[in-house]
Short mmCIF file of C-alpha atoms in Angstrom, two decimals:
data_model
loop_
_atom_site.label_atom_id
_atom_site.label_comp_id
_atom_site.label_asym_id
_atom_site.label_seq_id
_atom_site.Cartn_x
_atom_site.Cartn_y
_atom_site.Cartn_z
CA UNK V 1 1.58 17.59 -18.40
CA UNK V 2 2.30 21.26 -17.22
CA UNK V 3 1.61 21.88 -13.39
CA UNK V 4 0.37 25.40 -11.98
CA UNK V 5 3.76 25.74 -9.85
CA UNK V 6 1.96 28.81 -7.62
CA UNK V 7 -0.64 26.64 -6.36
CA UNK V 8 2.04 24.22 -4.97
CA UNK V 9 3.91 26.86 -3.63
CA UNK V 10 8.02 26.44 -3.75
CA UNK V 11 7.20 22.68 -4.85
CA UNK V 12 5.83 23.49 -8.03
CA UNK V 13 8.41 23.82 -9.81
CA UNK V 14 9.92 20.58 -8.61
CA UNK V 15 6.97 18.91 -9.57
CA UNK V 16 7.50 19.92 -12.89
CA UNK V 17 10.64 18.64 -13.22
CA UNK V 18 9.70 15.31 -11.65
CA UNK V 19 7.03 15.04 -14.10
CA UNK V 20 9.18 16.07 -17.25
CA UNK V 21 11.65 13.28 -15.91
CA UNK V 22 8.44 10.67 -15.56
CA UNK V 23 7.80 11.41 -19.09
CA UNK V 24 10.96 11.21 -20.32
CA UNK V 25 11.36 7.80 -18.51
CA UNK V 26 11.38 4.44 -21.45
CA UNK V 27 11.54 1.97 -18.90
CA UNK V 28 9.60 0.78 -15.08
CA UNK V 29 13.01 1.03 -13.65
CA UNK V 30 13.58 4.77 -15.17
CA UNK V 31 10.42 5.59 -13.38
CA UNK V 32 11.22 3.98 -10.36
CA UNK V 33 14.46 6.23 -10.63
CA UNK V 34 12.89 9.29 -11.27
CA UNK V 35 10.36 8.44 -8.19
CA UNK V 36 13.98 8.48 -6.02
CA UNK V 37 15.19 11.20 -6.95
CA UNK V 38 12.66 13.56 -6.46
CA UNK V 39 9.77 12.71 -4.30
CA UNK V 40 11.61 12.97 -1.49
CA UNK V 41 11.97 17.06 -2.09
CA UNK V 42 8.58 17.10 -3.07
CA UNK V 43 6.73 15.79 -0.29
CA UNK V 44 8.94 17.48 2.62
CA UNK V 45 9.62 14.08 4.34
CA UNK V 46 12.91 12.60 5.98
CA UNK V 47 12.48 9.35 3.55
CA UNK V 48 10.50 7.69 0.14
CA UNK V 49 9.59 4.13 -0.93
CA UNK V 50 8.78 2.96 -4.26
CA UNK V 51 7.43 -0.34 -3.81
CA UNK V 52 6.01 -2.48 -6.86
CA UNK V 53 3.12 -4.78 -6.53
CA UNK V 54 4.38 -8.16 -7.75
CA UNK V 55 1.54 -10.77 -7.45
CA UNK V 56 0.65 -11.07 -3.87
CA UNK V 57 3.93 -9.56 -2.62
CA UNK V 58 5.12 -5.84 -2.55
CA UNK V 59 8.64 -5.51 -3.45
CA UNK V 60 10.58 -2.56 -2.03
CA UNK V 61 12.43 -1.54 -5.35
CA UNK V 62 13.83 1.92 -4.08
CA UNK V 63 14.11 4.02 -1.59
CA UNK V 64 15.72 7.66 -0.27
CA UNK V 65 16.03 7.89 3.27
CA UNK V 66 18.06 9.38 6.05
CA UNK V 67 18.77 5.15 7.10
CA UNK V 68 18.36 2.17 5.07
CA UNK V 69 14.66 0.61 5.50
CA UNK V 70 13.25 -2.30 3.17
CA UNK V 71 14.93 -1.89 -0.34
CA UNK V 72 15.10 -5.30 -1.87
CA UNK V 73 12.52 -6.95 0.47
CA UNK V 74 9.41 -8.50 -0.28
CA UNK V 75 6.82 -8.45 1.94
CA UNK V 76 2.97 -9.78 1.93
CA UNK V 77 0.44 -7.02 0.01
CA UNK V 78 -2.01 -8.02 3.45
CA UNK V 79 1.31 -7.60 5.80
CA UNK V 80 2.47 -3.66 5.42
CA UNK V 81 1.06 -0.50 4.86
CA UNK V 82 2.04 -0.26 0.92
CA UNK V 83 0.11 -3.25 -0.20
CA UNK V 84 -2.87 -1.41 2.16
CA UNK V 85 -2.72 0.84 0.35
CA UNK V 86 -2.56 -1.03 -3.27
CA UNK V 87 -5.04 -3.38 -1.56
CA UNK V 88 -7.89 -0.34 -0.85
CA UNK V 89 -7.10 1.99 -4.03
CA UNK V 90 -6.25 4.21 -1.30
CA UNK V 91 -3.95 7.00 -0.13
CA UNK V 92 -3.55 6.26 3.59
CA UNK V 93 -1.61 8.40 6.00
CA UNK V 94 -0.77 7.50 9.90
CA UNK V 95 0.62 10.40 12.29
CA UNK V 96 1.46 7.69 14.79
CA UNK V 97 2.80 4.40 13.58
CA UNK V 98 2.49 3.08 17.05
CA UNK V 99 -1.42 3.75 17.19
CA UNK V 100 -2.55 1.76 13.87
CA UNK V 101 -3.21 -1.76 13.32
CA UNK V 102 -2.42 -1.47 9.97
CA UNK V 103 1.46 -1.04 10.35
CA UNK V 104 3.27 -4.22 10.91
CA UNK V 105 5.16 -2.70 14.35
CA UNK V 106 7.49 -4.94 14.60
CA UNK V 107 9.00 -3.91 11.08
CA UNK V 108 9.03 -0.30 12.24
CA UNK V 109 10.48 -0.86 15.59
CA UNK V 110 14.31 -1.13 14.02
CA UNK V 111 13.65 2.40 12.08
CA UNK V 112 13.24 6.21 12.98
CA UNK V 113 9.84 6.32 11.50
CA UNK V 114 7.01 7.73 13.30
CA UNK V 115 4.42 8.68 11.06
CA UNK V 116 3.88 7.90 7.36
CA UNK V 117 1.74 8.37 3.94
CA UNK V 118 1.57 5.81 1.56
CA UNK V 119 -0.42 6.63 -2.23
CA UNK V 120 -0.99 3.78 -4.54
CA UNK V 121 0.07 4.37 -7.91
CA UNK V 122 -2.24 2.91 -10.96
CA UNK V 123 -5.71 2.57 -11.41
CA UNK V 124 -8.52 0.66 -11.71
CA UNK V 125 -5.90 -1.28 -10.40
CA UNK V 126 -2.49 -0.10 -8.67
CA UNK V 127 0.65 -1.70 -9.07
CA UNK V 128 2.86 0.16 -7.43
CA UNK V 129 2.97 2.37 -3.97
CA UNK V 130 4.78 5.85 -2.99
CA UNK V 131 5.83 6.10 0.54
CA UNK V 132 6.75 9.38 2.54
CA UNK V 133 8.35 8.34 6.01
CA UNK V 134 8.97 11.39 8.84
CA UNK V 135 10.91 10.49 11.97
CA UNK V 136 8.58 12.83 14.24
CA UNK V 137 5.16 12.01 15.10
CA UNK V 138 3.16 14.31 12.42
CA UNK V 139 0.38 15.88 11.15
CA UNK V 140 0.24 15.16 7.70
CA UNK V 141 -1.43 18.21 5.58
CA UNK V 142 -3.59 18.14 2.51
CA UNK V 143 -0.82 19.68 0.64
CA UNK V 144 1.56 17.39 1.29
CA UNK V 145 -0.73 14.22 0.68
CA UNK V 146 -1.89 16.35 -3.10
CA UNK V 147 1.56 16.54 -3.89
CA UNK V 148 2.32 12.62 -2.86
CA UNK V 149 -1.25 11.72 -4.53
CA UNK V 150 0.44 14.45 -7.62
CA UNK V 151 3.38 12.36 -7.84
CA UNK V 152 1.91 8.88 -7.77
CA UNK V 153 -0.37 9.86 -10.91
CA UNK V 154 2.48 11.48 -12.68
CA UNK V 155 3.96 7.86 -12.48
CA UNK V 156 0.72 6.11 -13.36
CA UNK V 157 0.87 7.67 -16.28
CA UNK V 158 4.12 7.40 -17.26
CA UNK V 159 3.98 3.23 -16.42
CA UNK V 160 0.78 3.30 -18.25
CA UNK V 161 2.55 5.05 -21.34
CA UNK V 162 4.99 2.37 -21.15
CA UNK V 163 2.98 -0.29 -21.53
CA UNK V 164 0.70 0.91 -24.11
CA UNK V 165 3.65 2.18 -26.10
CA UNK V 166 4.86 -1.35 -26.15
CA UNK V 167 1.44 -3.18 -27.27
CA UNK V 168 1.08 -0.50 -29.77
CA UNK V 169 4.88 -0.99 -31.13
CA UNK V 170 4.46 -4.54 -30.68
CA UNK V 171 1.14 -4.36 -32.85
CA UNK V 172 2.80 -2.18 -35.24
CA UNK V 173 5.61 -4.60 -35.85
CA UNK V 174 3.54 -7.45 -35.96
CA UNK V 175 1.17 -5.49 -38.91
CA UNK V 176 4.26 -4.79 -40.62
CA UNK V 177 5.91 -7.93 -40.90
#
């Protein structure tokens, strides 16, 4: 899906690439991958999560960040800000960690993170989150949170691809046989 690169400024043309890579991805964890390596440029921010929505847990699958944070952790969708935001079918961002009930402080208290925008990615139903972390308490724009909410439905459709594309092969072998 071709993006108008002048109305996202200098990041248009990185989202564009990020979404050629998301298409090109045959797999969740190619996505998840692609997600890594790029949102971080996109959005502007100091650090990314991916985080998958596994049941009633959110799994930190990947992350780029200036320190390490949750990758390989699990955490309760009602206990941290991604599965908020999986939980409300919600983009939700925070300029001050330490003024929202929502963030689990005590998780935060061992980072540099100080503000934070978290999109769900999927719908009706998301099952998966993209983080953007900044280690200065922030204002976070509209253009910022369009390109994170850009990113997260580049993915949706490229995990929704993926799974279609394997019911329909699946269906097709299946007629075949």
């Amino acid at each position: 899906m071709p993006l108008a690169g002048d109305a996202d400024g200098p990041y248009g043309s990185l989202l564009d690439r990020a979404g050629a890579r998301l298409d090109a991805a045959g797999s969740r964890d190619a996505v998840v991958a692609a997600l890594r390596g790029t949102a971080r440029g996109i959005i502007g921010s100091d650090g990314i999560a991916v985080v998958l929505r596994q049941g009633d847990t959110c799994f930190y699958a990947a992350e780029d960040a200036i320190e390490p944070l949750w990758t390989g952790r699990r955490f309760p969708l009602t206990a941290c800000i991604s599965g908020w935001a999986m939980l409300h079918r919600r983009t939700v961002t925070i300029a001050d960690i330490e003024g929202d009930p929502r963030v689990p402080i005590d998780a935060y208290r061992r980072t540099s993170i100080r503000s934070l925008a978290m999109a769900p990615i999927g719908a009706p139903e998301p099952v998966a989150a993209l983080g953007a972390y900044w280690c200065a308490a922030v204002d976070i724009d509209a253009a910022t949170v369009g390109r994170l909410e850009r990113l997260a439905a580049l993915a949706a459709a490229a995990l929704a691809r993926l799974s279609f594309g394997g019911i329909e092969l699946g269906a097709r072998v299946a007629a075949a046989g």
